[in-house]
PDB file of C-alpha atoms and ligand atoms in Angstrom:
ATOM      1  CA  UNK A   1      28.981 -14.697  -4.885  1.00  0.00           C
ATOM      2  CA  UNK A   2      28.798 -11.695  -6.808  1.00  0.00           C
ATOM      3  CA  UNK A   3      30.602  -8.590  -8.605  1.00  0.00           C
ATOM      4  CA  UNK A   4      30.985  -6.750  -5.366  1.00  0.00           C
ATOM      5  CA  UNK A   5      32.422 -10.182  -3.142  1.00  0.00           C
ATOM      6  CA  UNK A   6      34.923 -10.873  -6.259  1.00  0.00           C
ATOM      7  CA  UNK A   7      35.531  -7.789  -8.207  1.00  0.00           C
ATOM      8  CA  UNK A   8      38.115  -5.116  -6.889  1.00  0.00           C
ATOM      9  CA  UNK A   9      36.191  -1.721  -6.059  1.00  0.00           C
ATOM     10  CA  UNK A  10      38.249   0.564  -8.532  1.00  0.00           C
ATOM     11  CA  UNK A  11      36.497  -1.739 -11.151  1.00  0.00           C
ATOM     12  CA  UNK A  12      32.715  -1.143 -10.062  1.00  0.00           C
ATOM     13  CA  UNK A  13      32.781   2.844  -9.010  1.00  0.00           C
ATOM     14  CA  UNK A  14      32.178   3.625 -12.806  1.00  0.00           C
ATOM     15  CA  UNK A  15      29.126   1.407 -12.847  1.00  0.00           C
ATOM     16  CA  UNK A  16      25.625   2.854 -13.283  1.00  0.00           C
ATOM     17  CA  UNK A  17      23.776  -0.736 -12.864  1.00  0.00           C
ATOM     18  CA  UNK A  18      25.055  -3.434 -10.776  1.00  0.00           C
ATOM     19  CA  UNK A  19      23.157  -6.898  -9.817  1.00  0.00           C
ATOM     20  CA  UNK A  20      24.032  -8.603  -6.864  1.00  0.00           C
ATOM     21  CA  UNK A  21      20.988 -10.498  -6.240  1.00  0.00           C
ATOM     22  CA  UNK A  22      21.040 -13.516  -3.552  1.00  0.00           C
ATOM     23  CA  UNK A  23      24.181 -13.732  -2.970  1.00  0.00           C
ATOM     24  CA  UNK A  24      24.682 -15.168   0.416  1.00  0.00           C
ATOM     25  CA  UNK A  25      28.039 -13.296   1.385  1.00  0.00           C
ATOM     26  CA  UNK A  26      26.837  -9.969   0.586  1.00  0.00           C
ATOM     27  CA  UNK A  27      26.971  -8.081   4.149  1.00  0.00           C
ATOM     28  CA  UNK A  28      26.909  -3.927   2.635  1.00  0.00           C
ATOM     29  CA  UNK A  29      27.205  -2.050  -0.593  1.00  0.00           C
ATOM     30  CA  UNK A  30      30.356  -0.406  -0.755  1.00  0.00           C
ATOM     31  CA  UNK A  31      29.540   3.597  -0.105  1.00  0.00           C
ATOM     32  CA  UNK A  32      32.008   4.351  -3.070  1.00  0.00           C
ATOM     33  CA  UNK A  33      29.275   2.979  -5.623  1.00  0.00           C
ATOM     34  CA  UNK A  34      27.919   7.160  -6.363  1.00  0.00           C
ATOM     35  CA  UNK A  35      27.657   6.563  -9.995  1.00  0.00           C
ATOM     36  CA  UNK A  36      24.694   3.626  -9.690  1.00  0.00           C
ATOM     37  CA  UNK A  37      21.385   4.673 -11.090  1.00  0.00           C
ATOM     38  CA  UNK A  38      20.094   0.964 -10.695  1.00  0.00           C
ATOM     39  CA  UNK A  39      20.828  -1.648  -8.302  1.00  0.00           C
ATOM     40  CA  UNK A  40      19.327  -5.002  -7.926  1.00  0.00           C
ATOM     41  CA  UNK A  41      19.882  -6.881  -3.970  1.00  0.00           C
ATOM     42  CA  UNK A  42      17.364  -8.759  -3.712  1.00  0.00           C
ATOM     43  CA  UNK A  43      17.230 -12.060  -1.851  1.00  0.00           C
ATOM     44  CA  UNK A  44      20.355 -11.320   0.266  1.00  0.00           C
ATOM     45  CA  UNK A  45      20.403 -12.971   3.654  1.00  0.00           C
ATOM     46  CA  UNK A  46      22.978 -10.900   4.927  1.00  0.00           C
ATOM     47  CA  UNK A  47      22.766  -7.329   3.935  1.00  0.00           C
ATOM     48  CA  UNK A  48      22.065  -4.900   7.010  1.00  0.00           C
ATOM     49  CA  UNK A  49      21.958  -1.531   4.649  1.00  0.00           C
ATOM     50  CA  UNK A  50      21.878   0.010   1.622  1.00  0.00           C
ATOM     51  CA  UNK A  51      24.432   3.218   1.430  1.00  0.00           C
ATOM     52  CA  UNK A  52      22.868   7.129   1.991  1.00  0.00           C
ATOM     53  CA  UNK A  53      25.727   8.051  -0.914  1.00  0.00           C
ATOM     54  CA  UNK A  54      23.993   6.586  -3.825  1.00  0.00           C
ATOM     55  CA  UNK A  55      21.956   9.798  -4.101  1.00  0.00           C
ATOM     56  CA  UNK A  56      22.095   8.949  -8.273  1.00  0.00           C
ATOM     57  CA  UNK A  57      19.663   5.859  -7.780  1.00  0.00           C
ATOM     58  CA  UNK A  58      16.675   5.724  -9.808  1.00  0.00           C
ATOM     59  CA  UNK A  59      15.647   2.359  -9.379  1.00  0.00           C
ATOM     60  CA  UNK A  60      15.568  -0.022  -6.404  1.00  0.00           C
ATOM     61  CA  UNK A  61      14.838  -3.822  -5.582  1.00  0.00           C
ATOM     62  CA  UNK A  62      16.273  -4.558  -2.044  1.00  0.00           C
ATOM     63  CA  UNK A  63      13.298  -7.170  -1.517  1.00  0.00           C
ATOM     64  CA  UNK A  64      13.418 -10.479   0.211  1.00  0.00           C
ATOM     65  CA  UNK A  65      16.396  -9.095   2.694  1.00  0.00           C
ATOM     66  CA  UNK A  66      15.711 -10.607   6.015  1.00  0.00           C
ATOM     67  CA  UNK A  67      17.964  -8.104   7.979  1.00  0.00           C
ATOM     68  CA  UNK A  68      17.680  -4.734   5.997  1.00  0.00           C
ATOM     69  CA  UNK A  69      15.710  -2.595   8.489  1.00  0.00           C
ATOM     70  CA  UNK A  70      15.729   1.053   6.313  1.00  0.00           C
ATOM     71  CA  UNK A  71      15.936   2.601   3.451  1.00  0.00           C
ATOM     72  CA  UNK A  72      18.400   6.091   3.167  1.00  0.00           C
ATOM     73  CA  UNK A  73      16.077   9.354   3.126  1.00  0.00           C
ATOM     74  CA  UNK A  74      18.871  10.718   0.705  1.00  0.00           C
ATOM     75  CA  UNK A  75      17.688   8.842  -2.125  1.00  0.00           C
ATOM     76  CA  UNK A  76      15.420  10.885  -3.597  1.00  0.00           C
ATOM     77  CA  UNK A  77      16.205  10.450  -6.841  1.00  0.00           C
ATOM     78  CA  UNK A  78      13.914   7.477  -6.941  1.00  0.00           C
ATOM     79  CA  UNK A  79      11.403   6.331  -9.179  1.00  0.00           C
ATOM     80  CA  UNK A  80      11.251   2.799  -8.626  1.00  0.00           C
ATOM     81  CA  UNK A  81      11.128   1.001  -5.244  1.00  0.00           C
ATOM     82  CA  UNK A  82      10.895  -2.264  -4.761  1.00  0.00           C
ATOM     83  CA  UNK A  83      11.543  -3.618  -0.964  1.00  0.00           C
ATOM     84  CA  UNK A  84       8.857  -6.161  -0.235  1.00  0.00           C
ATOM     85  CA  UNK A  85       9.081  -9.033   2.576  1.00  0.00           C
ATOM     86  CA  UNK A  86      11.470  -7.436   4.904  1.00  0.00           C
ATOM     87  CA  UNK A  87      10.483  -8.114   7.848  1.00  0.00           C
ATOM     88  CA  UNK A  88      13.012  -5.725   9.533  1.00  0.00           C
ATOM     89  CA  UNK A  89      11.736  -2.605   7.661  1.00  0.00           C
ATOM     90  CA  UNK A  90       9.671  -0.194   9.362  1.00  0.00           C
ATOM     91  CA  UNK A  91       9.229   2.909   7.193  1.00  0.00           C
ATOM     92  CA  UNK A  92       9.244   4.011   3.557  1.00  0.00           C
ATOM     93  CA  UNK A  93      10.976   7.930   3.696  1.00  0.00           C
ATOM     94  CA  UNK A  94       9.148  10.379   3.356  1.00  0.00           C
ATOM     95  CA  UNK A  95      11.413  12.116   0.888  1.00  0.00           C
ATOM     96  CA  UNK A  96      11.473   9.647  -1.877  1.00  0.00           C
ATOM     97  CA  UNK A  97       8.663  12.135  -3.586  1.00  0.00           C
ATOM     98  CA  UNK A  98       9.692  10.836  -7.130  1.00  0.00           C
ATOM     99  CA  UNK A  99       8.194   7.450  -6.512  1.00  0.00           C
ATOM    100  CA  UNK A 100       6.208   6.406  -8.826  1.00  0.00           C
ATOM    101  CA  UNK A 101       6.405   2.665  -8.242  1.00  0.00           C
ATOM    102  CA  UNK A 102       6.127   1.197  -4.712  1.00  0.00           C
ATOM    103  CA  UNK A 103       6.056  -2.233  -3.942  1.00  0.00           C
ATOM    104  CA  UNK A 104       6.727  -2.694  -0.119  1.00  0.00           C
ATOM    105  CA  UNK A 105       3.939  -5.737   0.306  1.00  0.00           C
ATOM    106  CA  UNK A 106       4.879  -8.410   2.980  1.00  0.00           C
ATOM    107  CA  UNK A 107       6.420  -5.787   5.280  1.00  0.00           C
ATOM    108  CA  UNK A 108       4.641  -6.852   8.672  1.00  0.00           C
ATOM    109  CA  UNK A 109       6.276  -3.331  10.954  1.00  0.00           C
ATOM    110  CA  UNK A 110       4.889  -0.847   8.047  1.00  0.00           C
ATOM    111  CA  UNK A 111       2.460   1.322   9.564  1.00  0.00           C
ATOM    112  CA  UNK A 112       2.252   3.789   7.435  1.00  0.00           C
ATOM    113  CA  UNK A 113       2.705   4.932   3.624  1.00  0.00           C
ATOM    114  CA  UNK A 114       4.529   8.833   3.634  1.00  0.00           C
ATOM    115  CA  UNK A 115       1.397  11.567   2.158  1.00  0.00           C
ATOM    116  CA  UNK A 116       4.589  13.020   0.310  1.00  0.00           C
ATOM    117  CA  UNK A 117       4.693  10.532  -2.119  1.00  0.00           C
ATOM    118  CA  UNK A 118       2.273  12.461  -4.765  1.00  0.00           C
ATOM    119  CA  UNK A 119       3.474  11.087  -7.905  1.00  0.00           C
ATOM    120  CA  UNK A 120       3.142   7.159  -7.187  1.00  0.00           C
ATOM    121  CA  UNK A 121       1.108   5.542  -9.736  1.00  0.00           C
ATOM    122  CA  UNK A 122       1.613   1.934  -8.376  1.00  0.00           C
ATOM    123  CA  UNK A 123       0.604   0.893  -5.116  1.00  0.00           C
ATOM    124  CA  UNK A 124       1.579  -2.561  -3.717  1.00  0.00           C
ATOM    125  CA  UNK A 125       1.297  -2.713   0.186  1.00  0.00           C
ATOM    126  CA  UNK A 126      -0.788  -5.851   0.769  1.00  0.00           C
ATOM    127  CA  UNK A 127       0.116  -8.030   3.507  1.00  0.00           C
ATOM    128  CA  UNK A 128       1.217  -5.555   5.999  1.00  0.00           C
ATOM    129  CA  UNK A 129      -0.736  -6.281   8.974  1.00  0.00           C
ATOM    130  CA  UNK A 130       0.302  -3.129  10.748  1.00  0.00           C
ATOM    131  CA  UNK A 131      -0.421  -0.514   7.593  1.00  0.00           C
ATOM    132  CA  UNK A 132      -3.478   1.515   9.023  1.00  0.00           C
ATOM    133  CA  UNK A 133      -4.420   4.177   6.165  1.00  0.00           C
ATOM    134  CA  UNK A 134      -2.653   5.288   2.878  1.00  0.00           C
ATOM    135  CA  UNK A 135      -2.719   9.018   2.656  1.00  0.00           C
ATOM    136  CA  UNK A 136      -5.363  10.706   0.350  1.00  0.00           C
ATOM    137  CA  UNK A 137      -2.662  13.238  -1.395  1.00  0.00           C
ATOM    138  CA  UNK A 138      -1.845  10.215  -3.337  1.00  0.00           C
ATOM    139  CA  UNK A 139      -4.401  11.500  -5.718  1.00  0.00           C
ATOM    140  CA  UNK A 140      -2.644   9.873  -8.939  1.00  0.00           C
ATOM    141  CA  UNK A 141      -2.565   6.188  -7.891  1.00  0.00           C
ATOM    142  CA  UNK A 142      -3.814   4.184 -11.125  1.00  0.00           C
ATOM    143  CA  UNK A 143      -3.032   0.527  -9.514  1.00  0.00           C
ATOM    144  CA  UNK A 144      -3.680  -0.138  -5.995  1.00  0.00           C
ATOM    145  CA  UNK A 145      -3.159  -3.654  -3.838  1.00  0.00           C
ATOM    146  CA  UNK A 146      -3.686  -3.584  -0.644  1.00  0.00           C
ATOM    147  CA  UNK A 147      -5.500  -6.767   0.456  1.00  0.00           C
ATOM    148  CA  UNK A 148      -4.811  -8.587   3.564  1.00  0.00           C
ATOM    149  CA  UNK A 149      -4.180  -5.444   5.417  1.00  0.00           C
ATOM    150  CA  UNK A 150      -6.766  -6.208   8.578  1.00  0.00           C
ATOM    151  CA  UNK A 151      -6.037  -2.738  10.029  1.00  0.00           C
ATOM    152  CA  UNK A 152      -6.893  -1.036   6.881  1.00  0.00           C
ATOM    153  CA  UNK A 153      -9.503   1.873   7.206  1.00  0.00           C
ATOM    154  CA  UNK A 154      -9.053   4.852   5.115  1.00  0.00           C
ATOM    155  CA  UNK A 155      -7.672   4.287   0.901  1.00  0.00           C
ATOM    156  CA  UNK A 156      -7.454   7.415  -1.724  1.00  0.00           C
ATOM    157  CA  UNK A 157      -9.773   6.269  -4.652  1.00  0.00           C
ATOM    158  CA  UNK A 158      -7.369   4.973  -7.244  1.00  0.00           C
ATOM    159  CA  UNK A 159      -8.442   3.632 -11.078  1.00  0.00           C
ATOM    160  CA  UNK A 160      -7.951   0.084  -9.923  1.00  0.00           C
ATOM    161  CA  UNK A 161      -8.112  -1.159  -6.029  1.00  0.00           C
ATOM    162  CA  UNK A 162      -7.460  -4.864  -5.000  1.00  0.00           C
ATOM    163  CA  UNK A 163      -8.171  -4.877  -1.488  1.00  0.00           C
ATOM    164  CA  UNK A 164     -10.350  -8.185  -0.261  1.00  0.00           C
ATOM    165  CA  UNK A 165      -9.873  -9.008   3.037  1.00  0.00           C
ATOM    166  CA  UNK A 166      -9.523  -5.897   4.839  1.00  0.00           C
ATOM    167  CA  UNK A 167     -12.263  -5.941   7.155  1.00  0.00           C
ATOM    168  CA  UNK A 168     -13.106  -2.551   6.302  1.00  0.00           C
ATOM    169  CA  UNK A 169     -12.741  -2.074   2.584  1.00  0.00           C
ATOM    170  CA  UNK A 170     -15.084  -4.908   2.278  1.00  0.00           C
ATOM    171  CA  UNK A 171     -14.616  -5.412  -1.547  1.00  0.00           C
ATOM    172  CA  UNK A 172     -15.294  -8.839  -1.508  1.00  0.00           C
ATOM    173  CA  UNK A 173     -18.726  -8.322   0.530  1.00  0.00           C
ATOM    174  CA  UNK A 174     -22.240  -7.577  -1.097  1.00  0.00           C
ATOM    175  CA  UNK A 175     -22.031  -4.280   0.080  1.00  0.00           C
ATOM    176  CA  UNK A 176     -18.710  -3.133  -1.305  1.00  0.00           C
ATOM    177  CA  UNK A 177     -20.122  -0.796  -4.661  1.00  0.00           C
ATOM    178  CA  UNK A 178     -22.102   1.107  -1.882  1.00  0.00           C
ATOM    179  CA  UNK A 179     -19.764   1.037   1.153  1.00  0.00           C
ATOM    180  CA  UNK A 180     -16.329   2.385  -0.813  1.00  0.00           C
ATOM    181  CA  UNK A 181     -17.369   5.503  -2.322  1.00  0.00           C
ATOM    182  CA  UNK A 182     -19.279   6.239   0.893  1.00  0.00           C
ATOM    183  CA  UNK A 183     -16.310   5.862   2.926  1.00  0.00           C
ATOM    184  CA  UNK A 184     -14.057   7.814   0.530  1.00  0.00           C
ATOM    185  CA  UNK A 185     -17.104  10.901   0.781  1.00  0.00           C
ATOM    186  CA  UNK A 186     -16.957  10.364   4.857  1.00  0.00           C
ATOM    187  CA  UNK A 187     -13.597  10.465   4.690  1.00  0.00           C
ATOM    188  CA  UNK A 188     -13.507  13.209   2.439  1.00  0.00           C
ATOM    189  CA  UNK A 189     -16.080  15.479   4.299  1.00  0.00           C
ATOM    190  CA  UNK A 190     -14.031  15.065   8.105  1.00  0.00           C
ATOM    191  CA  UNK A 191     -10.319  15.784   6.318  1.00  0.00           C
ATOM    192  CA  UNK A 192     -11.917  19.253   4.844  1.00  0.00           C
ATOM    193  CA  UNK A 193     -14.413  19.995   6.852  1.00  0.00           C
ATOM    194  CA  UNK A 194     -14.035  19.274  10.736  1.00  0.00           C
ATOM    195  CA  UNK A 195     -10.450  17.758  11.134  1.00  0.00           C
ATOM    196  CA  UNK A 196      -9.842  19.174  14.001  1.00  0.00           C
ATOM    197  CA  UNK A 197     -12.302  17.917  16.064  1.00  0.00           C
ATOM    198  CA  UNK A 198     -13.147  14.418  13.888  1.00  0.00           C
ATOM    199  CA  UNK A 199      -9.716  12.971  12.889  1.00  0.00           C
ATOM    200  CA  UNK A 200      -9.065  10.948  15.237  1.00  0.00           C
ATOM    201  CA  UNK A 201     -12.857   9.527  15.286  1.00  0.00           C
ATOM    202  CA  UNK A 202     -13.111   9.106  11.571  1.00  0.00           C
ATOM    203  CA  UNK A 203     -10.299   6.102  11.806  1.00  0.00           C
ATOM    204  CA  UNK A 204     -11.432   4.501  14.736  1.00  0.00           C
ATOM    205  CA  UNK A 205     -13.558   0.874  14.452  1.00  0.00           C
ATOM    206  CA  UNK A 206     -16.419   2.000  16.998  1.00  0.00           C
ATOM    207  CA  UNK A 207     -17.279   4.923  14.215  1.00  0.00           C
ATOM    208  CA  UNK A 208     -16.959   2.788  11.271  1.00  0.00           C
ATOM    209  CA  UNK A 209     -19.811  -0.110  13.566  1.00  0.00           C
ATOM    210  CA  UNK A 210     -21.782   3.222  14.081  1.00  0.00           C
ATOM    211  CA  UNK A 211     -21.837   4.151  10.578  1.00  0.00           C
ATOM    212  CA  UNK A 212     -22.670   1.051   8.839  1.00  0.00           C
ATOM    213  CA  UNK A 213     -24.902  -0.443  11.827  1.00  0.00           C
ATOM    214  CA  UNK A 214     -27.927  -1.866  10.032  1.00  0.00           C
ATOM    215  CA  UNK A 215     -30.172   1.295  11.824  1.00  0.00           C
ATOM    216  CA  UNK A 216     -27.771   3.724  10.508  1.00  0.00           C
ATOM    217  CA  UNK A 217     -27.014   5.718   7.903  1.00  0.00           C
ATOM    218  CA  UNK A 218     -24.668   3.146   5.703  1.00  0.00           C
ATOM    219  CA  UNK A 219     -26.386   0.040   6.991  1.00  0.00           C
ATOM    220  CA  UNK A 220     -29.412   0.935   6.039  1.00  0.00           C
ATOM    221  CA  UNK A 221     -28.871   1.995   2.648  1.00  0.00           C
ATOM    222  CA  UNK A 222     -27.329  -1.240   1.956  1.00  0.00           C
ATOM    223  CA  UNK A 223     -30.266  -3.342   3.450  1.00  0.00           C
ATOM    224  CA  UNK A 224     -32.163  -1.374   0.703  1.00  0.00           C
ATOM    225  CA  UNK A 225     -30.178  -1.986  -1.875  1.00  0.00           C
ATOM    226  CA  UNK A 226     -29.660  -5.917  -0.534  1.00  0.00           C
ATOM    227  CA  UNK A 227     -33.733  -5.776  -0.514  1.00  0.00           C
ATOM    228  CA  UNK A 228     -33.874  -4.240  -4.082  1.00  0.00           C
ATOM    229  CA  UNK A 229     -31.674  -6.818  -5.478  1.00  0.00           C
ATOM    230  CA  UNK A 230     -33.306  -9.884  -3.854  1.00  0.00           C
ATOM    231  CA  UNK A 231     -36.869  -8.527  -5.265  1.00  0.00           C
ATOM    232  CA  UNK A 232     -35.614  -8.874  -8.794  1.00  0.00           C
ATOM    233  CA  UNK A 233     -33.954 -12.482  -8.019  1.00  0.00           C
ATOM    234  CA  UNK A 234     -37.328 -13.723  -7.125  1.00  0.00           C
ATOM    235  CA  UNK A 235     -38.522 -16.275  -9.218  1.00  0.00           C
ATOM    236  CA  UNK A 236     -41.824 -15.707 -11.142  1.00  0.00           C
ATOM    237  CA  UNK A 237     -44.848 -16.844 -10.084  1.00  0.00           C
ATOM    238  CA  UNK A 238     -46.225 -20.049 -11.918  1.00  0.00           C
ATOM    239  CA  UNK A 239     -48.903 -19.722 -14.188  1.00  0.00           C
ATOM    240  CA  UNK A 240     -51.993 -21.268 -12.962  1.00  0.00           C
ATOM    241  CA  UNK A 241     -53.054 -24.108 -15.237  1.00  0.00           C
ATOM    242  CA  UNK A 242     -56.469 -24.288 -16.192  1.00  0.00           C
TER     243      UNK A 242
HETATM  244 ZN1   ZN B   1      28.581 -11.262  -3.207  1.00  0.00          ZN
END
């Protein structure tokens, strides 16, 4: 139980923080709540929706909420947003732009991360199998986790990237200090200079094969590098005794 199941409304509508983390009764937040800048829901098995009226929210944790399937588009007031393993949530909206903090990891009907969202800093969106690219406006991303995301092709270059296990942002693989930044200049090169025509192409897994295809451009600058590196690994020659 919590402050909302127990407490009479007149009591909470002056409130500007309110927990009501796993409480197992907890169907909806009472509209009435305006005056919130923080709320804290996580871990509630019942809640089906957080209410469009707390436009005052800064901060967010709605995570671990098996039957929450969206987020209002009227807050966008906030900084902070924390709504990892729903399963039921599809889309982040587009006009939280004050984000600066995103952690929607473990969200497997995400497919996509809004390109409004210029101010986010923090990035955590791994484990969503469906998420296909994060949008290069996000040009001020310091922290950036998105491993286990199989569809994965296209990142913004951020100060720190976790993403092992996406088949291609190979960071784990040799090739990974040559592949990324070469992807990221591709990438780069088709947004400004032939979108049109190349967008579509640019994303798809036969051009990424074609690029890095051991007789193409990428593959065979890595087989040089791979050949480089295994030169200096070889051990020296014995000196002949005698
Ligand atoms: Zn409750």
């Amino acid at each position: 139980m919590c402050r909302i199941c127990t407490d009479p409304i007149e009591s909470l509508i002056g409130l500007t923080y309110l927990s009501c983390s796993r409480c197992p009764n907890l169907v909806t937040i009472p509209p009435e709540l305006v005056n919130l800048a923080m709320l804290y829901c996580m871990g509630c098995p019942l809640l089906v929706s957080i209410p469009a009226t707390l436009v005052k929210l800064t901060r967010l944790n709605c995570s671990l909420c098996p039957l929450l399937a969206s987020i209002p588009a009227t807050l966008a007031n906030l900084t902070t947003l924390h709504c990892y393993t729903c399963p039921r949530l599809a889309c982040i909206p587009p006009t939280l732009v004050r984000l600066v903090e995103l952690r929607c990891y473990e969200c497997p009907l995400l497919v996509s991360i809004p390109d409004t969202l210029v101010d986010l800093i923090g990035l955590y969106c791994h484990d969503c199998p469906r998420l296909v690219s994060i949008p290069g406006t996000l040009t001020r991303l310091d922290n950036l986790h998105c491993y286990d995301c199989p569809r994965l092709t296209s990142i913004p270059s951020a100060g720190s990237i976790a993403c092992n296990r996406c088949p291609w942002l190979p960071r784990n693989a040799y090739a990974y200090p040559t592949h990324l930044p070469r992807l990221l200049r591709l990438q780069r090169w088709f947004r400004t200079g032939k979108k049109q025509t190349f967008k579509r192409v640019i994303r798809t897994r036969a051009f990424n094969e074609w690029i890095f295809h051991p007789d193409r451009i990428g593959g065979k600058a890595v087989k040089r590098q791979m050949e480089a590196e295994l030169g200096q690994m070889r051990p020296e020659k014995k000196q002949r005794v005698g």
